[in-house]
PDB file of C-alpha atoms in Angstrom:
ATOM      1  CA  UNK O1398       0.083   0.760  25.199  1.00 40.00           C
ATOM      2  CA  UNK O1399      -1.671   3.288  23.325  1.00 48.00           C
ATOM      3  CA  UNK O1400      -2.038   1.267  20.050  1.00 50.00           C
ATOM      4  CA  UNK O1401      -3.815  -1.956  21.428  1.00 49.00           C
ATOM      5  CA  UNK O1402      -0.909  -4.623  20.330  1.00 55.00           C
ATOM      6  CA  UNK O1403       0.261  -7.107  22.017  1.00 58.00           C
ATOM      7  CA  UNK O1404       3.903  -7.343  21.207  1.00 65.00           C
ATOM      8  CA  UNK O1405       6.555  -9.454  22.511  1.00 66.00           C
ATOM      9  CA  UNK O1406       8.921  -7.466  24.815  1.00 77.00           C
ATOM     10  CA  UNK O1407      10.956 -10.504  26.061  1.00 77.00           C
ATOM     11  CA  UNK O1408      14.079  -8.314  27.365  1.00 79.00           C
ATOM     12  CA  UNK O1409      11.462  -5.711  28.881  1.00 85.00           C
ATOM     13  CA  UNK O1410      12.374  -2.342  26.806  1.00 90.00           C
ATOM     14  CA  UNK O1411       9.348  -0.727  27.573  1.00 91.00           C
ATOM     15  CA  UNK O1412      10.053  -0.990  31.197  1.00 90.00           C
ATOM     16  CA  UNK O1413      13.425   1.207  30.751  1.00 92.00           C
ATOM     17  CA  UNK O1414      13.257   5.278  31.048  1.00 94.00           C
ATOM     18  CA  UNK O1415      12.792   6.539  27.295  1.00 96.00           C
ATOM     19  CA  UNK O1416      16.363   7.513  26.797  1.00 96.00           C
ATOM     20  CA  UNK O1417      17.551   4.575  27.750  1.00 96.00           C
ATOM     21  CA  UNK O1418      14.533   2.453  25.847  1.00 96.00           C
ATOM     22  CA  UNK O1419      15.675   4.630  22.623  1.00 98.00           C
ATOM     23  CA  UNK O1420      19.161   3.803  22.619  1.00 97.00           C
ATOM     24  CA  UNK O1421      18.123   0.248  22.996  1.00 96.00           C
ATOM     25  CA  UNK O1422      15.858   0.236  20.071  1.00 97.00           C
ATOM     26  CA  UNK O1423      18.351   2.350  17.731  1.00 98.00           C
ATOM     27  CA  UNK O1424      20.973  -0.588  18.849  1.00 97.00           C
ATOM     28  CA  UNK O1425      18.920  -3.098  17.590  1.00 97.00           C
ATOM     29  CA  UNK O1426      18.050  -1.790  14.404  1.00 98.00           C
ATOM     30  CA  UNK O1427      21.210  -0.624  13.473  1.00 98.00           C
ATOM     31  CA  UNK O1428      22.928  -3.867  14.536  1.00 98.00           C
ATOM     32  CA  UNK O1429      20.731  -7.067  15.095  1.00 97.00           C
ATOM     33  CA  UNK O1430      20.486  -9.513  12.245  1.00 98.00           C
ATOM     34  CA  UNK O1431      17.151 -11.131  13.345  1.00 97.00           C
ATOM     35  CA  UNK O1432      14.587  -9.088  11.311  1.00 98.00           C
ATOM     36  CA  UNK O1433      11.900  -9.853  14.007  1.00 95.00           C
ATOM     37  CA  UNK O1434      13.627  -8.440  16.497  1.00 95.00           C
ATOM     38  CA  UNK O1435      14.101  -5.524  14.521  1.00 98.00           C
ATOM     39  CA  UNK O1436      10.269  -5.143  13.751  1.00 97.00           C
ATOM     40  CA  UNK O1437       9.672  -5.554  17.315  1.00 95.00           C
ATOM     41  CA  UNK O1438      12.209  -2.211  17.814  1.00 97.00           C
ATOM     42  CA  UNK O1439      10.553  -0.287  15.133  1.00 98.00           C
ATOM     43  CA  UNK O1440       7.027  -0.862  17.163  1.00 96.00           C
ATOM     44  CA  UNK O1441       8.993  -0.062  20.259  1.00 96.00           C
ATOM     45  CA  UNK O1442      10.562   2.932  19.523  1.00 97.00           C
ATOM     46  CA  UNK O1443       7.620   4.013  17.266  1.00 97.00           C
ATOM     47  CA  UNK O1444       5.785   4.052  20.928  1.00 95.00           C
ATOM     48  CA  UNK O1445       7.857   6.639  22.014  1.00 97.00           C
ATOM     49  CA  UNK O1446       6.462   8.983  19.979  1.00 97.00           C
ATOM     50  CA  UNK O1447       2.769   8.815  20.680  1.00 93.00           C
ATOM     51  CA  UNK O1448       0.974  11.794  21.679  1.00 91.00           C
ATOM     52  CA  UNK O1449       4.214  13.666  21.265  1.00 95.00           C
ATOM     53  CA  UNK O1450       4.181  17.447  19.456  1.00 96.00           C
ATOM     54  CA  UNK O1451       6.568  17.310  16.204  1.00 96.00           C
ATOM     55  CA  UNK O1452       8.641  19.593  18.045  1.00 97.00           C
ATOM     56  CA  UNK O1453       9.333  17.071  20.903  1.00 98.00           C
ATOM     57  CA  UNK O1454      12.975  16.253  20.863  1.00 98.00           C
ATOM     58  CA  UNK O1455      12.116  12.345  21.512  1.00 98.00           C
ATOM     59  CA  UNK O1456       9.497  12.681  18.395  1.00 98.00           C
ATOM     60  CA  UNK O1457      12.780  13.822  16.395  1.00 98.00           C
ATOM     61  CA  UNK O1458      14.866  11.762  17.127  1.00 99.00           C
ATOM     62  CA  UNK O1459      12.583   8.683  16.999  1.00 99.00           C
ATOM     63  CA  UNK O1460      11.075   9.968  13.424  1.00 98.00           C
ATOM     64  CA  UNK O1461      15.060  10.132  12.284  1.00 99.00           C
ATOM     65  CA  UNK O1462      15.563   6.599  13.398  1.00 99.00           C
ATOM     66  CA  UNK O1463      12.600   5.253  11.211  1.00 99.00           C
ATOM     67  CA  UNK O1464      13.982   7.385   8.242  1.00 99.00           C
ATOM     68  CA  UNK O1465      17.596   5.194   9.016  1.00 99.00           C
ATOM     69  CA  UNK O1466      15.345   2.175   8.744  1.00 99.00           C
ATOM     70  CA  UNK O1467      13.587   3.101   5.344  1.00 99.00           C
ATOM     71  CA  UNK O1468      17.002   3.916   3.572  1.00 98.00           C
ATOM     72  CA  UNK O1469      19.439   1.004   5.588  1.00 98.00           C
ATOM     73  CA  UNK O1470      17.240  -2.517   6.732  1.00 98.00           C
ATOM     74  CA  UNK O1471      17.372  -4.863   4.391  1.00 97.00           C
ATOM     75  CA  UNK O1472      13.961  -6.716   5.110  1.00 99.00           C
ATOM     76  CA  UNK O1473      10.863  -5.588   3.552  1.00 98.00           C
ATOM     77  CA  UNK O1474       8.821  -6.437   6.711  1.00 98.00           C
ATOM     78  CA  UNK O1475      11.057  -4.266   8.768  1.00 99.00           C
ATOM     79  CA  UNK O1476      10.421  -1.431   6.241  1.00 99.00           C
ATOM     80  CA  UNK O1477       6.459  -1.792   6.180  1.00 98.00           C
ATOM     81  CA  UNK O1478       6.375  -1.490  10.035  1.00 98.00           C
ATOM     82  CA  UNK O1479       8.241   1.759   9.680  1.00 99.00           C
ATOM     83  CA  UNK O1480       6.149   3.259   7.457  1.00 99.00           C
ATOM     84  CA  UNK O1481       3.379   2.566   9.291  1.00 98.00           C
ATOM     85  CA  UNK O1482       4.772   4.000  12.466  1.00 98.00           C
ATOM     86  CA  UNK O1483       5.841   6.885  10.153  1.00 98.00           C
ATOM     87  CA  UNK O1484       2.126   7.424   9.192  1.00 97.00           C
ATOM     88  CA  UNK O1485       0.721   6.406  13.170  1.00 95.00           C
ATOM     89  CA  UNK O1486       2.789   9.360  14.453  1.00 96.00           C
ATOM     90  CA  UNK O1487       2.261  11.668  11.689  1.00 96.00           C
ATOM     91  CA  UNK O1488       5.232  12.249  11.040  1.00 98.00           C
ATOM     92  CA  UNK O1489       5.309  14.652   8.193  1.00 97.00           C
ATOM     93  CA  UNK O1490       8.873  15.702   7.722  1.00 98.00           C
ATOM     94  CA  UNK O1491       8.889  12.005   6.244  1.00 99.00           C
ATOM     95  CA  UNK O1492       6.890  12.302   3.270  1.00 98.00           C
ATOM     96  CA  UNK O1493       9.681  12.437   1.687  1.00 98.00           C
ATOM     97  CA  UNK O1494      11.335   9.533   2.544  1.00 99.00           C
ATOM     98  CA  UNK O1495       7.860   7.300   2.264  1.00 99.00           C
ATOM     99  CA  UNK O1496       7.779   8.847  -1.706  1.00 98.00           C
ATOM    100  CA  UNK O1497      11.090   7.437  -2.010  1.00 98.00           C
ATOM    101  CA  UNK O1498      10.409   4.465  -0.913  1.00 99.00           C
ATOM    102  CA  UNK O1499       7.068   4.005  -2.588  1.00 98.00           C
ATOM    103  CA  UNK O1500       9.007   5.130  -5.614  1.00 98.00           C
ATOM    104  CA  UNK O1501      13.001   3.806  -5.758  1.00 98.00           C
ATOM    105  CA  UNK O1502      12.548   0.803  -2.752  1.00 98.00           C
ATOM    106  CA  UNK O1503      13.453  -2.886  -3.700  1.00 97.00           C
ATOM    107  CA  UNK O1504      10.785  -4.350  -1.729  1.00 98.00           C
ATOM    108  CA  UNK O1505       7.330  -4.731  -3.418  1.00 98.00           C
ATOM    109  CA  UNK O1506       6.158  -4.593   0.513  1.00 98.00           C
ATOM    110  CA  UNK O1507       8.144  -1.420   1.805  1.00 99.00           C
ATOM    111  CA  UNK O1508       6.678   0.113  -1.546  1.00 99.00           C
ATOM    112  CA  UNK O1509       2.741  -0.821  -0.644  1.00 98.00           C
ATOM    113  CA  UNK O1510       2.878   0.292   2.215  1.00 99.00           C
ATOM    114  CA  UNK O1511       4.729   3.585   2.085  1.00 99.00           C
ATOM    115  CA  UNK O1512       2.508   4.419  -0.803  1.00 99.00           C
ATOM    116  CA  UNK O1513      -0.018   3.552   1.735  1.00 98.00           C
ATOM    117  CA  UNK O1514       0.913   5.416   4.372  1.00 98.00           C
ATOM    118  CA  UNK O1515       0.881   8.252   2.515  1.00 98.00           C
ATOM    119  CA  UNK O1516      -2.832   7.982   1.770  1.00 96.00           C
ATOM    120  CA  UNK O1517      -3.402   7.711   5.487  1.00 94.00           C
ATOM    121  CA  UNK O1518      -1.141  10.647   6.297  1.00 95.00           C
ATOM    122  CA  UNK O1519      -3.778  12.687   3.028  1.00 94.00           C
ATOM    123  CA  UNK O1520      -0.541  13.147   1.915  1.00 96.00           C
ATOM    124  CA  UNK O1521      -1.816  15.305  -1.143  1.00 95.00           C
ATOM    125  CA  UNK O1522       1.196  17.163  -1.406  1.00 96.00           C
ATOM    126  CA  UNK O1523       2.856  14.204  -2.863  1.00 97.00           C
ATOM    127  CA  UNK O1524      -0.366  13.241  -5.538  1.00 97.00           C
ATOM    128  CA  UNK O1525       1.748  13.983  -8.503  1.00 97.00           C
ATOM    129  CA  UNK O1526       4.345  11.067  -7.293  1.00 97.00           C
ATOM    130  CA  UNK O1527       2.120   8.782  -5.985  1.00 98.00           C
ATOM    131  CA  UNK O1528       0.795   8.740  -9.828  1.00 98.00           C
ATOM    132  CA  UNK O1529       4.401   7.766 -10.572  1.00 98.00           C
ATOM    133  CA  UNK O1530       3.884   4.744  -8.520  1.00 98.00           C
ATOM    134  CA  UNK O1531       0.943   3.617 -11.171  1.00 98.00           C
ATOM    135  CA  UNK O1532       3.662   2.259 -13.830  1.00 98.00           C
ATOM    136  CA  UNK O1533       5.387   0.378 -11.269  1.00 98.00           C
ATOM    137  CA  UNK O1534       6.242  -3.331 -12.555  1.00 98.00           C
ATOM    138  CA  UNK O1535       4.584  -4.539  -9.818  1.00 98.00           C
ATOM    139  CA  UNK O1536       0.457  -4.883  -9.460  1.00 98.00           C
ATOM    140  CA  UNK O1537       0.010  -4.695  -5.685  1.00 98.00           C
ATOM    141  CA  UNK O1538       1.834  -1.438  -5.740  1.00 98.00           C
ATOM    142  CA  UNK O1539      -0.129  -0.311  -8.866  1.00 98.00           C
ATOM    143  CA  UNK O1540      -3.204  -1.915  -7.039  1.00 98.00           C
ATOM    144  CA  UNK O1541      -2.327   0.544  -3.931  1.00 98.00           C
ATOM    145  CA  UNK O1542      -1.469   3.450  -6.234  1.00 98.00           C
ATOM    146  CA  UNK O1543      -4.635   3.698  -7.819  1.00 98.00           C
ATOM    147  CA  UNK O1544      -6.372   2.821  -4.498  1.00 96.00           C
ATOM    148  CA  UNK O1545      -4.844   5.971  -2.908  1.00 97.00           C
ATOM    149  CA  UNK O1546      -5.432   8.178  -5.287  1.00 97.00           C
ATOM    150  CA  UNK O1547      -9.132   7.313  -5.524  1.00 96.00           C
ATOM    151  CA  UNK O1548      -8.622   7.921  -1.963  1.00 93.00           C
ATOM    152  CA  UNK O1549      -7.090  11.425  -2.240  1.00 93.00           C
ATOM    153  CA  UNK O1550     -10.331  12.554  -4.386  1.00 92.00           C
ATOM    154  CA  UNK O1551     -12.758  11.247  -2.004  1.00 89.00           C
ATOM    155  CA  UNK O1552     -11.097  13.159   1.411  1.00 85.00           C
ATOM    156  CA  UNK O1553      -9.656  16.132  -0.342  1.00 81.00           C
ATOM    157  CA  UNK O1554     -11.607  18.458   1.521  1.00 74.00           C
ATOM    158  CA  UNK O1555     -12.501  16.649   4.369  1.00 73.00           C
ATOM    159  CA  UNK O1556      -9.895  18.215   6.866  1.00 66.00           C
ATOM    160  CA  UNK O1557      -6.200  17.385   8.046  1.00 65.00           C
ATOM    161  CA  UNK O1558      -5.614  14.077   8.852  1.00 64.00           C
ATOM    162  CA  UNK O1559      -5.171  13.270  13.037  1.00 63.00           C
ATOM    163  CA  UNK O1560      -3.484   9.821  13.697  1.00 61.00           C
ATOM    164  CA  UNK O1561      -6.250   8.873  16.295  1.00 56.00           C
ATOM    165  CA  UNK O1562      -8.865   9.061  13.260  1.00 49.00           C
ATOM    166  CA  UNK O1563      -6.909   5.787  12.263  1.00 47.00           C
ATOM    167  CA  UNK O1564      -5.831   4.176  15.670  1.00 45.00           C
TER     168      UNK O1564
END
């Protein structure tokens, strides 16, 4: 395990070959209704992208699967993990998706931690929304706003961001 977590694999998914261990994951997430078991997916399945090239169809697919989860769970917890699996891979196709969430997301926790994730991922391209994100009714994502931003000035030239500088 490249990330240094313990997590509970009681039906043994990481054992499976990573097609099969995919298909697996996607099923729960798109079908279980115990929200721990879905976390435990999104860390799964976020797995199978590690040390993979954006290019890789398994990083693809895996990244499309934790944009499903950002725009479909309905837990807040399940959300946060994915944006932080988002961020962990890299995954910057998903900027997008995080801003959204950060932005439009019902969950004060899938909003902290997209908004985040996007400081982690020196996201600057997405500055200007992330300021958006300050007038949110919310403190703790004002709080992480403002934090990010602060963020942003003291990186900005400081290089692109490599998820093993966090991991």
């Amino acid at each position: 395990m490249g990330m240094g977590i313990e997590l509970l694999d009681e039906n043994n998914i990481r054992s499976l070959p990573s097609d099969e261990r995919f298909l697996k994951c996607e099923q729960i997430l798109k079908n279980e209704t115990d929200e721990s078991k879905r976390w435990d997916a999104v860390w799964l399945i976020g797995e199978l992208a590690e040390n993979k090239e954006p290019s890789d169809p398994m990083f693809q697919k895996v990244s499309d699967v934790l944009e499903w989860v950002l725009q479909n769970d309905t837990n807040g917890v399940v959300k946060h993990e994915a944006c932080f699996q988002v961020a962990a891979r890299n995954m910057r196709d998903k900027i997008p998706v995080l801003v959204n969430t950060a932005l439009h997301n019902h969950s004060i926790l899938a909003k902290h931690e997209a908004i985040e994730s996007l400081g982690l991922m020196r996201a600057f391209e997405a500055e200007s929304l992330i300021k958006k994100a300050l007038d949110d009714p919310s403190t703790d994502v004002r709080e992480t706003a403002s934090f990010v931003l602060k963020r942003f000035d003291r990186l900005r030239n400081r290089g692109v961001y490599k998820p093993s500088d966090i991991l």
